């Protein structure tokens, strides 16, 4: 419930009016169907880091409108007779921040370049003659345009991973790649081994497939024992600049990881979308597939070029790519062809473009750490050598309730609980450092103001952690 509220508190007016308005929208849109239970007011208040009177007043307002029913002993429910549940849409805060953007909120929740580099416009200019002369081509390429598949395969070859174009599937960004892999490999009840904490978009894709998520420490430590004890359908790891911690697996751990995956016959997904984002002077490891061609690799232009391109890919065996392509054809006949043609000119320049921005990313990283040290000295943030996020431990309270307070002060962060299925990261938040310096400075100022106003819920009223399996 708390996650589905999104940015409910960032508008103008009394908090109880804003809360009632958001709940009213969820009810009217069918996101909260008739008969759905709402949290007890004390628990809800603790989760939202507001006074109990705020929740009570919001409930009273909705009750007066006939939208909810409150009965002693049976709690608070949406009015009406319970119906057959419809499939839920996502309630993950990362996606809600994208679905419900507000210009007055600085988002430190979803990271990507703020604007396309000039090379993107240049690439589109270069493809105009090709587009104008195109004939006898309806433009549907479920596997991706041949030119782009060849460019991606060539890039892997230069990185020490021999790859043919038929071993590459072009997708609409890395998130679609994850969703396709979840559909291809998972059935309800299948078990996925993954690092914790990890990328929340992966958690949502696997949950949508009905998978059971089995958390392991960073680097999938304990992978072999877990895979042999519990039959697993899939494993997921971010080996370079892990999201959210920024950790990088050593060469020894990488080799051991792919050896174990092969030994226990568990498909291993390596999410390398942020692997190119090293700071100046940082040596970037080879792709995980260099140690075993059977590794399934996800890549994207979203973080190293610009998210608006919506170009991602999967690199895997030809058989796996053929299977994914058939799945993709049902949902998307082939994606945006002009974007793919432009991307074919950009992929060979990824290293150059990333190197040109590396010093700026490092400077923004250092700026955020310095500002946190001055204004929030009790917060614990570990420096990273690349990537785009910082994993921060709060000295007290929990990330979920603080995220609500931060929103009311005009800044969005991701609570650690949404990135950790084990329930052990409740005292963390994730922020990114991809904004311009002035915006980052203002964001940290707002976080400091929010922290001074923050009153964490007592342990007695806080909601229990989610069950992990």
PDB file of C-alpha atoms in Angstrom, residues 73-310:
ATOM      1  CA  UNK A  73     -13.192  -5.580  14.651  1.00  0.00           C
ATOM      2  CA  UNK A  74     -13.004  -5.971  10.861  1.00  0.00           C
ATOM      3  CA  UNK A  75     -10.831  -2.963   9.987  1.00  0.00           C
ATOM      4  CA  UNK A  76     -11.032  -0.573   7.072  1.00  0.00           C
ATOM      5  CA  UNK A  77     -11.929  -1.740   3.581  1.00  0.00           C
ATOM      6  CA  UNK A  78     -12.796  -0.300   0.204  1.00  0.00           C
ATOM      7  CA  UNK A  79     -16.572  -0.055  -0.113  1.00  0.00           C
ATOM      8  CA  UNK A  80     -18.413  -2.604  -2.213  1.00  0.00           C
ATOM      9  CA  UNK A  81     -18.551  -6.359  -2.569  1.00  0.00           C
ATOM     10  CA  UNK A  82     -15.220  -8.073  -3.136  1.00  0.00           C
ATOM     11  CA  UNK A  83     -14.740  -9.138  -6.751  1.00  0.00           C
ATOM     12  CA  UNK A  84     -12.356 -11.476  -8.504  1.00  0.00           C
ATOM     13  CA  UNK A  85      -8.935  -9.888  -8.227  1.00  0.00           C
ATOM     14  CA  UNK A  86      -7.433  -8.479 -11.400  1.00  0.00           C
ATOM     15  CA  UNK A  87      -3.678  -8.766 -11.992  1.00  0.00           C
ATOM     16  CA  UNK A  88      -1.827  -6.130 -10.027  1.00  0.00           C
ATOM     17  CA  UNK A  89       0.210  -3.447 -11.703  1.00  0.00           C
ATOM     18  CA  UNK A  90       3.561  -2.464 -10.297  1.00  0.00           C
ATOM     19  CA  UNK A  91       3.762  -0.669  -6.985  1.00  0.00           C
ATOM     20  CA  UNK A  92       7.548  -0.367  -6.984  1.00  0.00           C
ATOM     21  CA  UNK A  93       8.587   3.211  -6.119  1.00  0.00           C
ATOM     22  CA  UNK A  94      11.163   3.308  -8.925  1.00  0.00           C
ATOM     23  CA  UNK A  95       8.411   2.918 -11.518  1.00  0.00           C
ATOM     24  CA  UNK A  96       5.922   5.146  -9.709  1.00  0.00           C
ATOM     25  CA  UNK A  97       8.436   7.993  -9.781  1.00  0.00           C
ATOM     26  CA  UNK A  98       8.491   7.623 -13.583  1.00  0.00           C
ATOM     27  CA  UNK A  99       4.732   7.246 -13.914  1.00  0.00           C
ATOM     28  CA  UNK A 100       3.944  10.247 -11.723  1.00  0.00           C
ATOM     29  CA  UNK A 101       6.699  12.844 -12.232  1.00  0.00           C
ATOM     30  CA  UNK A 102       6.424  16.224 -10.529  1.00  0.00           C
ATOM     31  CA  UNK A 103       8.530  19.220 -11.602  1.00  0.00           C
ATOM     32  CA  UNK A 104       8.941  20.375  -7.995  1.00  0.00           C
ATOM     33  CA  UNK A 105      10.561  17.095  -6.894  1.00  0.00           C
ATOM     34  CA  UNK A 106      14.235  16.321  -7.522  1.00  0.00           C
ATOM     35  CA  UNK A 107      14.396  12.620  -8.263  1.00  0.00           C
ATOM     36  CA  UNK A 108      17.405  10.747  -6.932  1.00  0.00           C
ATOM     37  CA  UNK A 109      15.489   7.526  -7.547  1.00  0.00           C
ATOM     38  CA  UNK A 110      15.937   6.756 -11.262  1.00  0.00           C
ATOM     39  CA  UNK A 111      19.367   7.387 -12.750  1.00  0.00           C
ATOM     40  CA  UNK A 112      20.261   8.107 -16.376  1.00  0.00           C
ATOM     41  CA  UNK A 113      21.958  10.853 -18.417  1.00  0.00           C
ATOM     42  CA  UNK A 114      19.901  14.041 -18.278  1.00  0.00           C
ATOM     43  CA  UNK A 115      20.246  14.842 -21.982  1.00  0.00           C
ATOM     44  CA  UNK A 116      21.488  13.117 -25.130  1.00  0.00           C
ATOM     45  CA  UNK A 117      25.029  13.934 -26.216  1.00  0.00           C
ATOM     46  CA  UNK A 118      25.451  15.710 -29.568  1.00  0.00           C
ATOM     47  CA  UNK A 119      26.504  12.405 -31.107  1.00  0.00           C
ATOM     48  CA  UNK A 120      22.903  11.150 -30.877  1.00  0.00           C
ATOM     49  CA  UNK A 121      21.615  13.927 -33.145  1.00  0.00           C
ATOM     50  CA  UNK A 122      24.569  13.320 -35.451  1.00  0.00           C
ATOM     51  CA  UNK A 123      23.712   9.621 -35.675  1.00  0.00           C
ATOM     52  CA  UNK A 124      20.118  10.418 -36.596  1.00  0.00           C
ATOM     53  CA  UNK A 125      21.333  12.865 -39.236  1.00  0.00           C
ATOM     54  CA  UNK A 126      23.526  10.158 -40.754  1.00  0.00           C
ATOM     55  CA  UNK A 127      20.622   7.732 -41.175  1.00  0.00           C
ATOM     56  CA  UNK A 128      18.283  10.174 -42.950  1.00  0.00           C
ATOM     57  CA  UNK A 129      19.539   9.300 -46.455  1.00  0.00           C
ATOM     58  CA  UNK A 130      19.154   5.610 -45.641  1.00  0.00           C
ATOM     59  CA  UNK A 131      15.590   6.119 -44.452  1.00  0.00           C
ATOM     60  CA  UNK A 132      14.642   8.248 -47.439  1.00  0.00           C
ATOM     61  CA  UNK A 133      15.894   5.587 -49.847  1.00  0.00           C
ATOM     62  CA  UNK A 134      14.302   2.609 -48.062  1.00  0.00           C
ATOM     63  CA  UNK A 135      11.935   0.551 -50.224  1.00  0.00           C
ATOM     64  CA  UNK A 136      10.454  -2.965 -50.009  1.00  0.00           C
ATOM     65  CA  UNK A 137      10.999  -3.040 -46.246  1.00  0.00           C
ATOM     66  CA  UNK A 138       8.041  -2.916 -43.833  1.00  0.00           C
ATOM     67  CA  UNK A 139      10.452  -2.264 -40.942  1.00  0.00           C
ATOM     68  CA  UNK A 140       9.555  -5.198 -38.681  1.00  0.00           C
ATOM     69  CA  UNK A 141      12.640  -6.888 -37.217  1.00  0.00           C
ATOM     70  CA  UNK A 142      11.667  -8.845 -34.067  1.00  0.00           C
ATOM     71  CA  UNK A 143      15.303  -9.735 -33.439  1.00  0.00           C
ATOM     72  CA  UNK A 144      16.579  -6.256 -34.199  1.00  0.00           C
ATOM     73  CA  UNK A 145      17.923  -4.613 -37.335  1.00  0.00           C
ATOM     74  CA  UNK A 146      20.831  -6.607 -38.820  1.00  0.00           C
ATOM     75  CA  UNK A 147      23.153  -3.579 -38.781  1.00  0.00           C
ATOM     76  CA  UNK A 148      22.690  -3.053 -35.048  1.00  0.00           C
ATOM     77  CA  UNK A 149      22.964  -6.742 -34.196  1.00  0.00           C
ATOM     78  CA  UNK A 150      26.217  -6.851 -36.150  1.00  0.00           C
ATOM     79  CA  UNK A 151      27.555  -3.738 -34.373  1.00  0.00           C
ATOM     80  CA  UNK A 152      26.774  -5.213 -30.938  1.00  0.00           C
ATOM     81  CA  UNK A 153      28.337  -8.562 -31.894  1.00  0.00           C
ATOM     82  CA  UNK A 154      31.470  -6.752 -33.085  1.00  0.00           C
ATOM     83  CA  UNK A 155      31.712  -4.881 -29.787  1.00  0.00           C
ATOM     84  CA  UNK A 156      31.636  -8.152 -27.827  1.00  0.00           C
ATOM     85  CA  UNK A 157      34.279  -9.603 -30.138  1.00  0.00           C
ATOM     86  CA  UNK A 158      36.577  -6.641 -29.361  1.00  0.00           C
ATOM     87  CA  UNK A 159      35.985  -7.292 -25.644  1.00  0.00           C
ATOM     88  CA  UNK A 160      37.124 -10.904 -25.919  1.00  0.00           C
ATOM     89  CA  UNK A 161      33.724 -12.553 -26.371  1.00  0.00           C
ATOM     90  CA  UNK A 162      33.333 -14.051 -29.872  1.00  0.00           C
ATOM     91  CA  UNK A 163      29.735 -13.305 -30.851  1.00  0.00           C
ATOM     92  CA  UNK A 164      27.671 -13.706 -34.019  1.00  0.00           C
ATOM     93  CA  UNK A 165      24.765 -11.411 -34.904  1.00  0.00           C
ATOM     94  CA  UNK A 166      22.304 -14.293 -34.388  1.00  0.00           C
ATOM     95  CA  UNK A 167      23.508 -14.414 -30.765  1.00  0.00           C
ATOM     96  CA  UNK A 168      22.178 -10.884 -30.159  1.00  0.00           C
ATOM     97  CA  UNK A 169      18.572  -9.774 -29.612  1.00  0.00           C
ATOM     98  CA  UNK A 170      17.834  -6.046 -29.690  1.00  0.00           C
ATOM     99  CA  UNK A 171      15.219  -4.927 -27.148  1.00  0.00           C
ATOM    100  CA  UNK A 172      13.476  -1.732 -26.111  1.00  0.00           C
ATOM    101  CA  UNK A 173      15.910  -1.075 -23.285  1.00  0.00           C
ATOM    102  CA  UNK A 174      17.341  -3.325 -20.617  1.00  0.00           C
ATOM    103  CA  UNK A 175      14.045  -3.617 -18.737  1.00  0.00           C
ATOM    104  CA  UNK A 176      12.371  -5.325 -21.684  1.00  0.00           C
ATOM    105  CA  UNK A 177      15.349  -7.659 -21.877  1.00  0.00           C
ATOM    106  CA  UNK A 178      14.775  -8.664 -18.242  1.00  0.00           C
ATOM    107  CA  UNK A 179      11.057  -9.145 -18.807  1.00  0.00           C
ATOM    108  CA  UNK A 180      11.638 -11.359 -21.848  1.00  0.00           C
ATOM    109  CA  UNK A 181      14.162 -13.489 -19.976  1.00  0.00           C
ATOM    110  CA  UNK A 182      11.734 -13.879 -17.080  1.00  0.00           C
ATOM    111  CA  UNK A 183       9.004 -15.034 -19.479  1.00  0.00           C
ATOM    112  CA  UNK A 184      11.357 -17.429 -21.229  1.00  0.00           C
ATOM    113  CA  UNK A 185      12.889 -19.116 -18.191  1.00  0.00           C
ATOM    114  CA  UNK A 186      10.407 -18.818 -15.336  1.00  0.00           C
ATOM    115  CA  UNK A 187       7.103 -20.354 -14.383  1.00  0.00           C
ATOM    116  CA  UNK A 188       5.132 -19.551 -11.223  1.00  0.00           C
ATOM    117  CA  UNK A 189       6.918 -21.025  -8.238  1.00  0.00           C
ATOM    118  CA  UNK A 190      10.339 -21.255  -9.910  1.00  0.00           C
ATOM    119  CA  UNK A 191      13.254 -20.088  -7.798  1.00  0.00           C
ATOM    120  CA  UNK A 192      15.632 -17.271  -8.774  1.00  0.00           C
ATOM    121  CA  UNK A 193      18.978 -16.818  -7.040  1.00  0.00           C
ATOM    122  CA  UNK A 194      20.013 -13.188  -6.844  1.00  0.00           C
ATOM    123  CA  UNK A 195      22.202 -10.752  -4.970  1.00  0.00           C
ATOM    124  CA  UNK A 196      20.776  -8.649  -2.214  1.00  0.00           C
ATOM    125  CA  UNK A 197      20.420  -5.742  -2.435  1.00  0.00           C
ATOM    126  CA  UNK A 198      19.897  -5.556  -6.175  1.00  0.00           C
ATOM    127  CA  UNK A 199      18.230  -3.654  -9.016  1.00  0.00           C
ATOM    128  CA  UNK A 200      14.507  -3.232  -8.224  1.00  0.00           C
ATOM    129  CA  UNK A 201      13.517  -3.521 -11.890  1.00  0.00           C
ATOM    130  CA  UNK A 202      14.850  -7.081 -11.911  1.00  0.00           C
ATOM    131  CA  UNK A 203      12.865  -7.922  -8.782  1.00  0.00           C
ATOM    132  CA  UNK A 204       9.677  -6.651 -10.442  1.00  0.00           C
ATOM    133  CA  UNK A 205      10.308  -8.620 -13.649  1.00  0.00           C
ATOM    134  CA  UNK A 206      10.880 -11.858 -11.732  1.00  0.00           C
ATOM    135  CA  UNK A 207       7.906 -11.263  -9.432  1.00  0.00           C
ATOM    136  CA  UNK A 208       5.656 -10.636 -12.423  1.00  0.00           C
ATOM    137  CA  UNK A 209       6.580 -14.120 -13.614  1.00  0.00           C
ATOM    138  CA  UNK A 210       5.526 -15.538 -10.228  1.00  0.00           C
ATOM    139  CA  UNK A 211       9.055 -16.546  -9.205  1.00  0.00           C
ATOM    140  CA  UNK A 212      10.300 -17.175  -5.673  1.00  0.00           C
ATOM    141  CA  UNK A 213      13.286 -14.928  -4.955  1.00  0.00           C
ATOM    142  CA  UNK A 214      16.164 -16.453  -2.997  1.00  0.00           C
ATOM    143  CA  UNK A 215      18.590 -13.770  -1.743  1.00  0.00           C
ATOM    144  CA  UNK A 216      22.341 -14.313  -1.558  1.00  0.00           C
ATOM    145  CA  UNK A 217      25.192 -11.945  -0.579  1.00  0.00           C
ATOM    146  CA  UNK A 218      26.886  -9.793  -3.200  1.00  0.00           C
ATOM    147  CA  UNK A 219      28.623 -11.828  -5.876  1.00  0.00           C
ATOM    148  CA  UNK A 220      26.142 -14.657  -5.271  1.00  0.00           C
ATOM    149  CA  UNK A 221      28.268 -15.981  -2.429  1.00  0.00           C
ATOM    150  CA  UNK A 222      26.817 -19.377  -1.511  1.00  0.00           C
ATOM    151  CA  UNK A 223      25.512 -19.876  -5.050  1.00  0.00           C
ATOM    152  CA  UNK A 224      26.533 -23.532  -5.369  1.00  0.00           C
ATOM    153  CA  UNK A 225      25.059 -24.653  -2.052  1.00  0.00           C
ATOM    154  CA  UNK A 226      21.816 -22.781  -2.669  1.00  0.00           C
ATOM    155  CA  UNK A 227      21.479 -24.142  -6.211  1.00  0.00           C
ATOM    156  CA  UNK A 228      22.064 -27.727  -5.090  1.00  0.00           C
ATOM    157  CA  UNK A 229      19.761 -27.442  -2.077  1.00  0.00           C
ATOM    158  CA  UNK A 230      16.939 -25.656  -3.867  1.00  0.00           C
ATOM    159  CA  UNK A 231      16.270 -26.429  -7.504  1.00  0.00           C
ATOM    160  CA  UNK A 232      16.742 -23.067  -9.233  1.00  0.00           C
ATOM    161  CA  UNK A 233      15.590 -21.902 -12.654  1.00  0.00           C
ATOM    162  CA  UNK A 234      17.727 -18.785 -12.963  1.00  0.00           C
ATOM    163  CA  UNK A 235      20.465 -16.697 -11.343  1.00  0.00           C
ATOM    164  CA  UNK A 236      20.967 -12.950 -11.689  1.00  0.00           C
ATOM    165  CA  UNK A 237      24.083 -10.901 -10.931  1.00  0.00           C
ATOM    166  CA  UNK A 238      25.474  -7.421 -11.659  1.00  0.00           C
ATOM    167  CA  UNK A 239      29.245  -8.069 -11.752  1.00  0.00           C
ATOM    168  CA  UNK A 240      30.493  -4.531 -12.481  1.00  0.00           C
ATOM    169  CA  UNK A 241      29.403  -1.434 -10.501  1.00  0.00           C
ATOM    170  CA  UNK A 242      26.627  -3.371  -8.839  1.00  0.00           C
ATOM    171  CA  UNK A 243      23.308  -1.616  -8.450  1.00  0.00           C
ATOM    172  CA  UNK A 244      22.988  -0.184  -5.788  1.00  0.00           C
ATOM    173  CA  UNK A 245      26.327  -0.744  -4.004  1.00  0.00           C
ATOM    174  CA  UNK A 246      28.778  -0.024  -6.844  1.00  0.00           C
ATOM    175  CA  UNK A 247      30.757  -3.184  -6.025  1.00  0.00           C
ATOM    176  CA  UNK A 248      32.938  -4.866  -8.676  1.00  0.00           C
ATOM    177  CA  UNK A 249      33.575  -8.611  -8.595  1.00  0.00           C
ATOM    178  CA  UNK A 250      37.174  -9.742  -8.718  1.00  0.00           C
ATOM    179  CA  UNK A 251      38.514 -11.854 -11.553  1.00  0.00           C
ATOM    180  CA  UNK A 252      38.699 -14.910  -9.295  1.00  0.00           C
ATOM    181  CA  UNK A 253      35.094 -14.563  -8.135  1.00  0.00           C
ATOM    182  CA  UNK A 254      33.913 -14.094 -11.736  1.00  0.00           C
ATOM    183  CA  UNK A 255      35.572 -17.270 -12.921  1.00  0.00           C
ATOM    184  CA  UNK A 256      34.270 -19.257  -9.990  1.00  0.00           C
ATOM    185  CA  UNK A 257      30.762 -17.911 -10.566  1.00  0.00           C
ATOM    186  CA  UNK A 258      30.539 -19.067 -14.180  1.00  0.00           C
ATOM    187  CA  UNK A 259      32.098 -22.435 -13.273  1.00  0.00           C
ATOM    188  CA  UNK A 260      29.465 -23.021 -10.608  1.00  0.00           C
ATOM    189  CA  UNK A 261      26.628 -21.943 -12.907  1.00  0.00           C
ATOM    190  CA  UNK A 262      27.775 -24.481 -15.487  1.00  0.00           C
ATOM    191  CA  UNK A 263      28.252 -27.207 -12.876  1.00  0.00           C
ATOM    192  CA  UNK A 264      24.757 -26.823 -11.375  1.00  0.00           C
ATOM    193  CA  UNK A 265      23.151 -26.146 -14.800  1.00  0.00           C
ATOM    194  CA  UNK A 266      21.534 -22.854 -13.783  1.00  0.00           C
ATOM    195  CA  UNK A 267      21.298 -20.130 -16.460  1.00  0.00           C
ATOM    196  CA  UNK A 268      23.259 -17.092 -15.266  1.00  0.00           C
ATOM    197  CA  UNK A 269      22.174 -13.577 -16.257  1.00  0.00           C
ATOM    198  CA  UNK A 270      24.894 -10.926 -16.089  1.00  0.00           C
ATOM    199  CA  UNK A 271      23.419  -7.433 -16.015  1.00  0.00           C
ATOM    200  CA  UNK A 272      26.186  -5.253 -17.477  1.00  0.00           C
ATOM    201  CA  UNK A 273      24.133  -2.167 -18.290  1.00  0.00           C
ATOM    202  CA  UNK A 274      26.304   0.071 -16.089  1.00  0.00           C
ATOM    203  CA  UNK A 275      29.576  -1.787 -16.704  1.00  0.00           C
ATOM    204  CA  UNK A 276      30.951   0.982 -18.955  1.00  0.00           C
ATOM    205  CA  UNK A 277      30.583   3.721 -16.325  1.00  0.00           C
ATOM    206  CA  UNK A 278      34.027   3.577 -14.728  1.00  0.00           C
ATOM    207  CA  UNK A 279      35.730   6.728 -13.492  1.00  0.00           C
ATOM    208  CA  UNK A 280      38.954   7.961 -15.141  1.00  0.00           C
ATOM    209  CA  UNK A 281      41.838   5.541 -14.686  1.00  0.00           C
ATOM    210  CA  UNK A 282      39.634   2.636 -13.585  1.00  0.00           C
ATOM    211  CA  UNK A 283      40.321  -0.573 -15.480  1.00  0.00           C
ATOM    212  CA  UNK A 284      37.056  -2.149 -16.614  1.00  0.00           C
ATOM    213  CA  UNK A 285      36.792  -5.938 -16.418  1.00  0.00           C
ATOM    214  CA  UNK A 286      35.886  -8.016 -19.447  1.00  0.00           C
ATOM    215  CA  UNK A 287      32.250  -9.064 -19.782  1.00  0.00           C
ATOM    216  CA  UNK A 288      31.384 -12.074 -17.667  1.00  0.00           C
ATOM    217  CA  UNK A 289      30.714 -14.005 -20.880  1.00  0.00           C
ATOM    218  CA  UNK A 290      34.471 -13.884 -21.592  1.00  0.00           C
ATOM    219  CA  UNK A 291      34.818 -16.622 -18.962  1.00  0.00           C
ATOM    220  CA  UNK A 292      31.924 -18.687 -20.332  1.00  0.00           C
ATOM    221  CA  UNK A 293      30.012 -18.088 -23.542  1.00  0.00           C
ATOM    222  CA  UNK A 294      26.921 -19.641 -21.908  1.00  0.00           C
ATOM    223  CA  UNK A 295      26.426 -16.555 -19.710  1.00  0.00           C
ATOM    224  CA  UNK A 296      23.371 -14.529 -20.707  1.00  0.00           C
ATOM    225  CA  UNK A 297      24.385 -10.866 -20.885  1.00  0.00           C
ATOM    226  CA  UNK A 298      22.128  -7.806 -20.784  1.00  0.00           C
ATOM    227  CA  UNK A 299      23.361  -4.508 -22.201  1.00  0.00           C
ATOM    228  CA  UNK A 300      21.812  -1.131 -22.949  1.00  0.00           C
ATOM    229  CA  UNK A 301      22.469   2.413 -24.158  1.00  0.00           C
ATOM    230  CA  UNK A 302      20.234   3.872 -21.447  1.00  0.00           C
ATOM    231  CA  UNK A 303      22.935   4.607 -18.883  1.00  0.00           C
ATOM    232  CA  UNK A 304      25.974   5.211 -21.073  1.00  0.00           C
ATOM    233  CA  UNK A 305      24.347   7.226 -23.904  1.00  0.00           C
ATOM    234  CA  UNK A 306      20.752   8.276 -23.159  1.00  0.00           C
ATOM    235  CA  UNK A 307      17.670   6.508 -21.822  1.00  0.00           C
ATOM    236  CA  UNK A 308      15.407   8.061 -24.429  1.00  0.00           C
ATOM    237  CA  UNK A 309      16.938   5.870 -27.132  1.00  0.00           C
ATOM    238  CA  UNK A 310      15.313   2.769 -25.585  1.00  0.00           C
TER     239      UNK A 310
END
